[in-house]
C-alpha atoms as a PDB file:
ATOM      1  CA  TRP A   1     117.267  51.444 -17.873  1.00  0.00           C
ATOM      2  CA  VAL A   2     117.448  52.119 -21.578  1.00  0.00           C
ATOM      3  CA  ARG A   3     116.240  49.732 -24.273  1.00  0.00           C
ATOM      4  CA  ILE A   4     118.166  49.844 -27.508  1.00  0.00           C
ATOM      5  CA  ILE A   5     117.424  47.642 -30.497  1.00  0.00           C
ATOM      6  CA  PRO A   6     120.886  46.351 -31.378  1.00  0.00           C
ATOM      7  CA  VAL A   7     122.219  45.672 -34.835  1.00  0.00           C
ATOM      8  CA  ASN A   8     124.155  42.707 -33.449  1.00  0.00           C
ATOM      9  CA  PRO A   9     124.468  41.183 -29.955  1.00  0.00           C
ATOM     10  CA  GLN A  10     127.871  42.761 -29.296  1.00  0.00           C
ATOM     11  CA  ASP A  11     126.234  46.203 -29.592  1.00  0.00           C
ATOM     12  CA  LEU A  12     123.603  45.395 -26.967  1.00  0.00           C
ATOM     13  CA  VAL A  13     123.441  48.040 -24.274  1.00  0.00           C
ATOM     14  CA  ILE A  14     121.523  46.917 -21.231  1.00  0.00           C
ATOM     15  CA  ASP A  15     121.696  48.044 -17.637  1.00  0.00           C
ATOM     16  CA  ASN A  16     124.071  45.833 -15.621  1.00  0.00           C
ATOM     17  CA  THR A  17     121.419  45.221 -12.972  1.00  0.00           C
ATOM     18  CA  ILE A  18     118.920  43.715 -15.417  1.00  0.00           C
ATOM     19  CA  GLY A  19     121.702  41.892 -17.241  1.00  0.00           C
ATOM     20  CA  HIS A  20     122.804  40.188 -14.022  1.00  0.00           C
ATOM     21  CA  LYS A  21     119.198  39.402 -13.126  1.00  0.00           C
ATOM     22  CA  ILE A  22     118.647  37.723 -16.494  1.00  0.00           C
ATOM     23  CA  LYS A  23     121.880  35.730 -16.165  1.00  0.00           C
ATOM     24  CA  ASP A  24     121.023  34.653 -12.613  1.00  0.00           C
ATOM     25  CA  TYR A  25     117.470  33.733 -13.621  1.00  0.00           C
ATOM     26  CA  ILE A  26     118.646  31.571 -16.519  1.00  0.00           C
ATOM     27  CA  ILE A  27     121.233  29.793 -14.383  1.00  0.00           C
ATOM     28  CA  ASP A  28     118.766  29.271 -11.518  1.00  0.00           C
ATOM     29  CA  THR A  29     115.948  27.931 -13.713  1.00  0.00           C
ATOM     30  CA  GLN A  30     118.228  26.177 -16.237  1.00  0.00           C
ATOM     31  CA  LYS A  31     115.947  27.471 -19.008  1.00  0.00           C
ATOM     32  CA  ALA A  32     116.877  29.928 -21.736  1.00  0.00           C
ATOM     33  CA  SER A  33     114.769  31.283 -24.561  1.00  0.00           C
ATOM     34  CA  ALA A  34     114.057  34.703 -25.984  1.00  0.00           C
ATOM     35  CA  THR A  35     110.354  34.294 -25.244  1.00  0.00           C
ATOM     36  CA  LEU A  36     111.031  33.417 -21.608  1.00  0.00           C
ATOM     37  CA  ILE A  37     113.253  36.482 -21.181  1.00  0.00           C
ATOM     38  CA  GLU A  38     110.765  38.668 -23.047  1.00  0.00           C
ATOM     39  CA  ARG A  39     107.871  37.673 -20.795  1.00  0.00           C
ATOM     40  CA  THR A  40     109.755  37.464 -17.505  1.00  0.00           C
ATOM     41  CA  PHE A  41     111.633  40.760 -17.826  1.00  0.00           C
ATOM     42  CA  ASN A  42     109.113  42.697 -19.934  1.00  0.00           C
ATOM     43  CA  LEU A  43     111.476  43.253 -22.854  1.00  0.00           C
ATOM     44  CA  ASP A  44     110.639  43.458 -26.522  1.00  0.00           C
ATOM     45  CA  TRP A  45     111.368  40.242 -28.430  1.00  0.00           C
ATOM     46  CA  TYR A  46     114.285  41.672 -30.444  1.00  0.00           C
ATOM     47  CA  THR A  47     116.111  42.773 -27.296  1.00  0.00           C
ATOM     48  CA  ALA A  48     115.414  39.438 -25.587  1.00  0.00           C
ATOM     49  CA  ASP A  49     116.758  37.592 -28.634  1.00  0.00           C
ATOM     50  CA  ALA A  50     119.879  39.761 -28.628  1.00  0.00           C
ATOM     51  CA  VAL A  51     120.356  38.986 -24.905  1.00  0.00           C
ATOM     52  CA  ILE A  52     120.205  35.247 -25.688  1.00  0.00           C
ATOM     53  CA  ASP A  53     122.754  35.719 -28.486  1.00  0.00           C
ATOM     54  CA  ARG A  54     125.008  37.659 -26.103  1.00  0.00           C
ATOM     55  CA  LEU A  55     124.715  34.876 -23.500  1.00  0.00           C
ATOM     56  CA  TYR A  56     125.674  32.399 -26.232  1.00  0.00           C
ATOM     57  CA  ASP A  57     128.750  34.493 -27.081  1.00  0.00           C
ATOM     58  CA  GLU A  58     129.672  34.464 -23.366  1.00  0.00           C
ATOM     59  CA  GLY A  59     129.356  30.667 -23.196  1.00  0.00           C
ATOM     60  CA  ILE A  60     126.365  30.645 -20.845  1.00  0.00           C
ATOM     61  CA  VAL A  61     123.829  29.086 -23.218  1.00  0.00           C
ATOM     62  CA  GLY A  62     124.227  26.622 -26.079  1.00  0.00           C
ATOM     63  CA  GLU A  63     123.424  26.842 -29.757  1.00  0.00           C
ATOM     64  CA  VAL A  64     119.990  27.199 -31.309  1.00  0.00           C
ATOM     65  CA  CYS A  65     118.195  23.855 -31.370  1.00  0.00           C
ATOM     66  CA  ASP A  66     115.103  24.097 -33.603  1.00  0.00           C
ATOM     67  CA  TYR A  67     112.238  25.507 -31.526  1.00  0.00           C
ATOM     68  CA  GLU A  68     113.498  24.206 -28.185  1.00  0.00           C
ATOM     69  CA  PRO A  69     114.894  26.436 -25.424  1.00  0.00           C
ATOM     70  CA  ARG A  70     118.664  26.668 -25.490  1.00  0.00           C
ATOM     71  CA  GLN A  71     120.700  24.477 -23.173  1.00  0.00           C
ATOM     72  CA  VAL A  72     122.167  26.327 -20.190  1.00  0.00           C
ATOM     73  CA  LEU A  73     125.872  25.458 -20.041  1.00  0.00           C
ATOM     74  CA  ILE A  74     126.516  26.912 -16.580  1.00  0.00           C
ATOM     75  CA  LYS A  75     125.105  24.896 -13.715  1.00  0.00           C
ATOM     76  CA  LYS A  76     123.709  26.411 -10.524  1.00  0.00           C
ATOM     77  CA  GLY A  77     126.577  27.328  -8.194  1.00  0.00           C
ATOM     78  CA  GLU A  78     129.168  27.725 -10.966  1.00  0.00           C
ATOM     79  CA  ASN A  79     130.597  31.168 -11.645  1.00  0.00           C
ATOM     80  CA  LYS A  80     130.804  32.712 -15.090  1.00  0.00           C
END
């Protein structure tokens, strides 16, 4: 897959396979942070942060809350 450093989250281009894996992982673990995505999926921090912002735009994770991981709004078993 191709890594692109996006200007904004809507411009993020990421392979659908890895995108679905990240979404599934976040929903399964009920944890969401750029650092977690960065380390788990071997992405650079800027891309991981853009993925989190994209998931926020899609209604999968909640707003930024200081230094805490974001709340996952989709529970295991729900479709989004």
